[in-house]
Amino acid sequence: MINNNYVKTVYKNIQAKYPYEKEFLQAVLEVLETLEPVVENDAQIEKLGILERIVEPERMITFRVSWVDDNGKVQVNTGYRCQFNSAIGPYKGGLRFHPTVNASVIKFLGFEQTFKNSLTGLSMGGGKGGSDFDPKGKSDMEIMRFCQSFMTELYRHIGQFTDVPAGDIGVGKREVGYLYGQYKRISNEFTGVLTGKALEFGGSLGRTEATGYGLCYFTQKMLETLKGTNFNDKKVIVSGSGNVAIYAAQKAKELGAKIIAMSDSCGYIYDKNGIDLQLIKNIKEVKRERIKEYLKKYPNAIYVDNCRDIWSIPCDIALPCATQNELDENSAKLLVKNGCIAVAEGANMPSTPKAIQIFIDNDIAYAPGKASNAGGVAVSGLEMSQNSLRLSWSFDQVDQKLKEIMENLFDRVYKTSQKYSDGKNLVIGANIAGFEKVCEAMKIQGIAY
Ligand code: NDP
Ligand code: 2IT
């Protein structure tokens, strides 16, 4: 609920302008609701139209991607790049290839990225892109041809000092390789224009692990500060089994937790003895198969072919690491009922607004994704630094920097929450702390953009 008239008007206008962009409106409302005290303390924000500008992307690029499948048939998809905000640095954010991608999804991700990137303390603006292309079931050559066609348009909009894309759902090392190859061919330039690259051509050690590890560094600090405990001996559920989920599970396990369940978009696996992560990696990263394959080696594990029900399993800590709105009100109630003490988001906006309210009302320590999953983009920032320096740092150097970034990020979010609320509401802390730097930069740079 918004009370302040200025904030209310900004939201109503954006709602009237983009009535069908429900994910985007959800992300905007969540942020605007928490900015009221800041707006009320600073008349410049309204005068300079900071909120009107911060909810409107600087540039939204939509393009046709035609490619030829293995049968010689031409296929057509839609490509997007949303260059949301460049107040504090070049646009930075991933590319998502998934059939559910549309303008609303890309805009919500670009909007959130602006605040997330600000929270890392590095100089990166917010951007996001992708396509409704479905990589599932495609051959390697089809993936290559799609990536090449996608980059043939995208290349003119990006650059190491302009906009630096990376991976997200459906875009990992393989896709970044094909995208990079095509960028280089067309531009005749070898620069750090993408992150998440393979080590052979300028990638950073630790980028693959960064989002999942960063999530656990943040969560450990949150557990210590808000709950006086840590991961040790906790039962943990991780949804998803992609890049973020796998390395979140790995680090949580290293910190003493037992991972009892993981999922993919078809269903979930519950293994009360603890999930065999090596097997999950082999199924999902190497063979690109369904998580159900887990049963072949562990017939006593339980498989349920409904991924949304994963939250009905009793656990101490929930790490949603799959996709937006995967954890709803009913799931939140079940988590509370079963004694869960913390929910920390590896995915972007995985909890619905009603679910978040339930966590807050029931004193569950809740880490919003734009803070807790910032480790991926933070190490992307470190990859850009290494590319500029023409140097590569060791895994331990990168991991140490990641840990410092996530712990400092937690402190800043926590202190901001203490200033504007009770210290426990990290949604308020993350939104305001992320907003402050972007807002100041926008004020200083004038209004002609
Ligand atoms: P991956 O493509 O590696 O994995 C995605 C996982 O989520 C898969 O297990 C996939 O299942 C599942 N999933 C995807 N869409 C859906 C859906 N609609 N319903 C149910 N399950 C789904 O992606 P990432 O691990 O990179 O990304 C996961 C989340 O983390 C996303 O929200 C992303 O935006 C966010 N994120 C990613 C970062 C990164 O560096 N990669 C950084 C910060 C956040 P299946 O295999 O069946 O498709
Ligand atoms: O949501 C995200 O932060 C990402 N997908 C990572 C973006 C990046 O530029 O590394």
mmCIF file of C-alpha atoms in Angstrom, residues 55-287:
data_model
loop_
_atom_site.group_PDB
_atom_site.id
_atom_site.type_symbol
_atom_site.label_atom_id
_atom_site.label_comp_id
_atom_site.label_asym_id
_atom_site.label_seq_id
_atom_site.Cartn_x
_atom_site.Cartn_y
_atom_site.Cartn_z
ATOM 1 C CA VAL A 55 10.832 3.281 -13.456
ATOM 2 C CA GLU A 56 11.223 3.979 -17.195
ATOM 3 C CA PRO A 57 14.044 2.144 -19.056
ATOM 4 C CA GLU A 58 16.515 4.439 -20.799
ATOM 5 C CA ARG A 59 16.228 2.222 -23.863
ATOM 6 C CA MET A 60 14.252 -0.930 -24.768
ATOM 7 C CA ILE A 61 15.457 -2.766 -27.846
ATOM 8 C CA THR A 62 13.256 -5.435 -29.451
ATOM 9 C CA PHE A 63 14.396 -7.374 -32.491
ATOM 10 C CA ARG A 64 13.651 -10.331 -34.734
ATOM 11 C CA VAL A 65 15.937 -13.354 -34.476
ATOM 12 C CA SER A 66 15.629 -15.683 -37.452
ATOM 13 C CA TRP A 67 17.661 -18.869 -37.516
ATOM 14 C CA VAL A 68 17.724 -22.165 -39.408
ATOM 15 C CA ASP A 69 16.931 -25.409 -37.573
ATOM 16 C CA ASP A 70 18.532 -28.802 -38.281
ATOM 17 C CA ASN A 71 15.808 -29.610 -40.829
ATOM 18 C CA GLY A 72 16.648 -26.525 -42.850
ATOM 19 C CA LYS A 73 13.454 -24.775 -41.740
ATOM 20 C CA VAL A 74 13.572 -21.084 -40.786
ATOM 21 C CA GLN A 75 12.488 -20.316 -37.212
ATOM 22 C CA VAL A 76 11.734 -16.875 -35.782
ATOM 23 C CA ASN A 77 12.063 -15.676 -32.189
ATOM 24 C CA THR A 78 11.973 -12.278 -30.488
ATOM 25 C CA GLY A 79 15.101 -10.797 -28.922
ATOM 26 C CA TYR A 80 15.224 -8.091 -26.251
ATOM 27 C CA ARG A 81 17.763 -5.888 -24.530
ATOM 28 C CA CYS A 82 16.488 -3.520 -21.884
ATOM 29 C CA GLN A 83 19.059 -0.844 -21.006
ATOM 30 C CA PHE A 84 17.397 0.266 -17.838
ATOM 31 C CA ASN A 85 19.660 2.672 -16.019
ATOM 32 C CA SER A 86 23.239 3.826 -16.640
ATOM 33 C CA ALA A 87 23.519 6.398 -13.821
ATOM 34 C CA ILE A 88 26.328 4.563 -12.004
ATOM 35 C CA GLY A 89 28.008 2.588 -14.785
ATOM 36 C CA PRO A 90 27.582 0.763 -18.105
ATOM 37 C CA TYR A 91 24.421 -1.343 -18.376
ATOM 38 C CA LYS A 92 25.117 -4.772 -16.880
ATOM 39 C CA GLY A 93 22.937 -7.841 -16.567
ATOM 40 C CA GLY A 94 22.238 -11.257 -17.972
ATOM 41 C CA LEU A 95 20.498 -12.716 -21.013
ATOM 42 C CA ARG A 96 17.650 -15.185 -20.491
ATOM 43 C CA PHE A 97 16.589 -17.740 -23.112
ATOM 44 C CA HIS A 98 13.261 -19.242 -22.044
ATOM 45 C CA PRO A 99 9.827 -19.546 -23.716
ATOM 46 C CA THR A 100 8.244 -17.382 -20.979
ATOM 47 C CA VAL A 101 10.442 -14.373 -21.843
ATOM 48 C CA ASN A 102 8.536 -11.238 -22.890
ATOM 49 C CA ALA A 103 8.901 -7.467 -22.441
ATOM 50 C CA SER A 104 7.442 -7.562 -18.928
ATOM 51 C CA VAL A 105 9.871 -10.223 -17.712
ATOM 52 C CA ILE A 106 12.889 -8.466 -19.234
ATOM 53 C CA LYS A 107 11.833 -5.099 -17.798
ATOM 54 C CA PHE A 108 11.278 -6.478 -14.283
ATOM 55 C CA LEU A 109 14.706 -8.108 -14.394
ATOM 56 C CA GLY A 110 16.368 -4.915 -15.705
ATOM 57 C CA PHE A 111 14.659 -2.806 -13.048
ATOM 58 C CA GLU A 112 15.760 -5.113 -10.217
ATOM 59 C CA GLN A 113 19.261 -5.309 -11.679
ATOM 60 C CA THR A 114 19.673 -1.529 -11.311
ATOM 61 C CA PHE A 115 19.292 -1.752 -7.519
ATOM 62 C CA LYS A 116 21.206 -5.028 -7.215
ATOM 63 C CA ASN A 117 24.207 -3.702 -9.112
ATOM 64 C CA SER A 118 24.205 -0.576 -6.966
ATOM 65 C CA LEU A 119 24.224 -2.746 -3.828
ATOM 66 C CA THR A 120 27.398 -4.558 -4.920
ATOM 67 C CA GLY A 121 29.324 -1.278 -4.473
ATOM 68 C CA LEU A 122 30.779 -1.671 -7.996
ATOM 69 C CA SER A 123 30.151 0.741 -10.889
ATOM 70 C CA MET A 124 27.547 -1.062 -12.948
ATOM 71 C CA GLY A 125 24.234 0.186 -14.311
ATOM 72 C CA GLY A 126 21.201 -2.064 -14.799
ATOM 73 C CA GLY A 127 20.246 -4.014 -17.917
ATOM 74 C CA LYS A 128 18.752 -7.343 -18.972
ATOM 75 C CA GLY A 129 17.974 -9.120 -22.196
ATOM 76 C CA GLY A 130 17.051 -12.412 -23.752
ATOM 77 C CA SER A 131 14.665 -14.196 -26.005
ATOM 78 C CA ASP A 132 11.596 -16.444 -26.009
ATOM 79 C CA PHE A 133 13.828 -19.090 -27.653
ATOM 80 C CA ASP A 134 13.594 -22.463 -25.863
ATOM 81 C CA PRO A 135 17.021 -24.154 -25.673
ATOM 82 C CA LYS A 136 15.468 -27.442 -24.465
ATOM 83 C CA GLY A 137 15.747 -30.224 -26.999
ATOM 84 C CA LYS A 138 17.825 -28.157 -29.427
ATOM 85 C CA SER A 139 21.036 -29.550 -30.893
ATOM 86 C CA ASP A 140 24.377 -27.837 -30.254
ATOM 87 C CA MET A 141 24.395 -26.511 -33.814
ATOM 88 C CA GLU A 142 20.890 -25.072 -33.437
ATOM 89 C CA ILE A 143 21.995 -23.314 -30.221
ATOM 90 C CA MET A 144 25.035 -21.973 -32.089
ATOM 91 C CA ARG A 145 23.017 -20.686 -35.030
ATOM 92 C CA PHE A 146 20.479 -19.072 -32.731
ATOM 93 C CA CYS A 147 23.198 -17.353 -30.647
ATOM 94 C CA GLN A 148 24.930 -16.102 -33.794
ATOM 95 C CA SER A 149 21.730 -14.656 -35.202
ATOM 96 C CA PHE A 150 20.858 -13.072 -31.829
ATOM 97 C CA MET A 151 24.297 -11.416 -31.596
ATOM 98 C CA THR A 152 24.190 -10.241 -35.218
ATOM 99 C CA GLU A 153 21.594 -7.698 -34.053
ATOM 100 C CA LEU A 154 22.654 -7.246 -30.421
ATOM 101 C CA TYR A 155 26.303 -6.400 -31.152
ATOM 102 C CA ARG A 156 25.508 -2.849 -32.333
ATOM 103 C CA HIS A 157 23.945 -1.999 -28.952
ATOM 104 C CA ILE A 158 26.619 -3.340 -26.584
ATOM 105 C CA GLY A 159 30.292 -2.771 -25.790
ATOM 106 C CA GLN A 160 32.726 -3.017 -22.884
ATOM 107 C CA PHE A 161 31.978 0.605 -21.860
ATOM 108 C CA THR A 162 28.324 0.622 -22.959
ATOM 109 C CA ASP A 163 26.522 -2.557 -22.021
ATOM 110 C CA VAL A 164 27.996 -5.876 -20.865
ATOM 111 C CA PRO A 165 25.581 -8.861 -20.985
ATOM 112 C CA ALA A 166 26.111 -12.215 -19.233
ATOM 113 C CA GLY A 167 24.168 -15.427 -18.548
ATOM 114 C CA ASP A 168 20.852 -16.098 -16.829
ATOM 115 C CA ILE A 169 18.253 -18.876 -17.255
ATOM 116 C CA GLY A 170 19.105 -20.906 -20.361
ATOM 117 C CA VAL A 171 22.350 -19.013 -20.988
ATOM 118 C CA GLY A 172 25.539 -20.532 -19.601
ATOM 119 C CA LYS A 173 29.142 -20.976 -20.748
ATOM 120 C CA ARG A 174 28.154 -22.689 -24.021
ATOM 121 C CA GLU A 175 25.837 -19.877 -25.130
ATOM 122 C CA VAL A 176 28.221 -17.130 -23.942
ATOM 123 C CA GLY A 177 30.946 -18.796 -26.051
ATOM 124 C CA TYR A 178 28.854 -18.726 -29.237
ATOM 125 C CA LEU A 179 27.650 -15.180 -28.535
ATOM 126 C CA TYR A 180 31.200 -13.964 -27.894
ATOM 127 C CA GLY A 181 32.562 -15.641 -31.029
ATOM 128 C CA GLN A 182 29.992 -13.882 -33.174
ATOM 129 C CA TYR A 183 30.589 -10.490 -31.496
ATOM 130 C CA LYS A 184 34.318 -10.812 -32.149
ATOM 131 C CA ARG A 185 33.800 -11.834 -35.775
ATOM 132 C CA ILE A 186 31.520 -8.903 -36.548
ATOM 133 C CA SER A 187 33.293 -6.187 -34.568
ATOM 134 C CA ASN A 188 36.875 -7.380 -35.105
ATOM 135 C CA GLU A 189 37.507 -6.636 -31.424
ATOM 136 C CA PHE A 190 38.606 -8.805 -28.513
ATOM 137 C CA THR A 191 37.195 -6.997 -25.490
ATOM 138 C CA GLY A 192 35.389 -7.869 -22.279
ATOM 139 C CA VAL A 193 31.972 -7.309 -23.852
ATOM 140 C CA LEU A 194 30.388 -10.313 -22.130
ATOM 141 C CA THR A 195 30.990 -11.886 -18.728
ATOM 142 C CA GLY A 196 30.613 -15.503 -17.732
ATOM 143 C CA LYS A 197 33.147 -16.343 -20.431
ATOM 144 C CA ALA A 198 35.129 -19.590 -20.403
ATOM 145 C CA LEU A 199 38.566 -19.341 -18.755
ATOM 146 C CA GLU A 200 40.308 -19.833 -22.116
ATOM 147 C CA PHE A 201 39.223 -16.433 -23.437
ATOM 148 C CA GLY A 202 39.002 -14.032 -20.516
ATOM 149 C CA GLY A 203 36.569 -15.632 -18.068
ATOM 150 C CA SER A 204 37.061 -15.334 -14.328
ATOM 151 C CA LEU A 205 37.696 -18.196 -11.954
ATOM 152 C CA GLY A 206 34.800 -18.344 -9.511
ATOM 153 C CA ARG A 207 32.147 -16.810 -11.819
ATOM 154 C CA THR A 208 30.370 -20.158 -12.245
ATOM 155 C CA GLU A 209 30.087 -20.581 -8.483
ATOM 156 C CA ALA A 210 29.542 -16.899 -7.644
ATOM 157 C CA THR A 211 25.759 -16.519 -7.370
ATOM 158 C CA GLY A 212 25.267 -19.678 -5.294
ATOM 159 C CA TYR A 213 28.308 -19.106 -3.082
ATOM 160 C CA GLY A 214 27.419 -15.426 -2.660
ATOM 161 C CA LEU A 215 23.896 -16.391 -1.635
ATOM 162 C CA CYS A 216 25.289 -18.594 1.132
ATOM 163 C CA TYR A 217 27.777 -15.948 2.346
ATOM 164 C CA PHE A 218 24.894 -13.493 2.623
ATOM 165 C CA THR A 219 22.597 -16.039 4.273
ATOM 166 C CA GLN A 220 25.219 -17.119 6.813
ATOM 167 C CA LYS A 221 25.620 -13.477 7.904
ATOM 168 C CA MET A 222 21.842 -13.033 8.046
ATOM 169 C CA LEU A 223 21.413 -16.187 10.145
ATOM 170 C CA GLU A 224 24.119 -15.069 12.581
ATOM 171 C CA THR A 225 22.767 -11.529 12.880
ATOM 172 C CA LEU A 226 19.027 -12.107 12.940
ATOM 173 C CA LYS A 227 18.747 -15.628 14.317
ATOM 174 C CA GLY A 228 21.950 -16.236 16.285
ATOM 175 C CA THR A 229 22.654 -19.409 14.318
ATOM 176 C CA ASN A 230 24.234 -20.614 11.024
ATOM 177 C CA PHE A 231 23.969 -23.293 8.301
ATOM 178 C CA ASN A 232 25.459 -26.027 10.470
ATOM 179 C CA ASP A 233 23.150 -29.067 10.836
ATOM 180 C CA LYS A 234 20.270 -27.296 9.089
ATOM 181 C CA LYS A 235 17.933 -29.024 6.646
ATOM 182 C CA VAL A 236 17.911 -26.997 3.450
ATOM 183 C CA ILE A 237 15.650 -27.055 0.368
ATOM 184 C CA VAL A 238 17.050 -25.580 -2.840
ATOM 185 C CA SER A 239 14.613 -25.170 -5.721
ATOM 186 C CA GLY A 240 15.955 -25.431 -9.260
ATOM 187 C CA SER A 241 19.001 -27.422 -10.313
ATOM 188 C CA GLY A 242 20.697 -24.946 -12.613
ATOM 189 C CA ASN A 243 23.746 -22.764 -12.146
ATOM 190 C CA VAL A 244 22.550 -20.883 -9.059
ATOM 191 C CA ALA A 245 20.926 -23.875 -7.327
ATOM 192 C CA ILE A 246 23.871 -26.253 -7.749
ATOM 193 C CA TYR A 247 26.487 -23.917 -6.277
ATOM 194 C CA ALA A 248 24.173 -22.678 -3.520
ATOM 195 C CA ALA A 249 23.660 -26.312 -2.520
ATOM 196 C CA GLN A 250 27.403 -26.982 -2.698
ATOM 197 C CA LYS A 251 28.353 -24.048 -0.431
ATOM 198 C CA ALA A 252 25.492 -24.677 2.036
ATOM 199 C CA LYS A 253 26.709 -28.273 2.323
ATOM 200 C CA GLU A 254 30.283 -27.093 2.876
ATOM 201 C CA LEU A 255 28.950 -24.898 5.691
ATOM 202 C CA GLY A 256 27.460 -27.967 7.394
ATOM 203 C CA ALA A 257 23.911 -28.080 6.023
ATOM 204 C CA LYS A 258 22.084 -31.086 4.612
ATOM 205 C CA ILE A 259 20.402 -30.494 1.236
ATOM 206 C CA ILE A 260 17.239 -32.575 1.297
ATOM 207 C CA ALA A 261 15.455 -31.503 -1.892
ATOM 208 C CA MET A 262 16.068 -29.950 -5.320
ATOM 209 C CA SER A 263 13.890 -29.522 -8.424
ATOM 210 C CA ASP A 264 13.617 -28.711 -12.107
ATOM 211 C CA SER A 265 10.642 -27.368 -14.028
ATOM 212 C CA CYS A 266 9.117 -30.878 -14.191
ATOM 213 C CA GLY A 267 9.295 -31.939 -10.553
ATOM 214 C CA TYR A 268 11.314 -32.329 -7.373
ATOM 215 C CA ILE A 269 13.532 -34.906 -5.702
ATOM 216 C CA TYR A 270 13.401 -35.446 -1.945
ATOM 217 C CA ASP A 271 16.281 -37.449 -0.492
ATOM 218 C CA LYS A 272 16.179 -37.490 3.286
ATOM 219 C CA ASN A 273 19.753 -38.792 3.407
ATOM 220 C CA GLY A 274 21.006 -35.697 1.647
ATOM 221 C CA ILE A 275 21.089 -35.012 -2.102
ATOM 222 C CA ASP A 276 24.070 -36.402 -4.044
ATOM 223 C CA LEU A 277 25.251 -33.159 -5.674
ATOM 224 C CA GLN A 278 27.797 -34.787 -7.937
ATOM 225 C CA LEU A 279 24.975 -36.792 -9.485
ATOM 226 C CA ILE A 280 22.794 -33.675 -9.902
ATOM 227 C CA LYS A 281 25.704 -31.909 -11.639
ATOM 228 C CA ASN A 282 26.159 -34.838 -13.967
ATOM 229 C CA ILE A 283 22.436 -35.030 -14.810
ATOM 230 C CA LYS A 284 21.883 -31.276 -15.267
ATOM 231 C CA GLU A 285 25.243 -29.775 -16.303
ATOM 232 C CA VAL A 286 26.756 -32.593 -18.351
ATOM 233 C CA LYS A 287 23.874 -34.649 -19.730
#
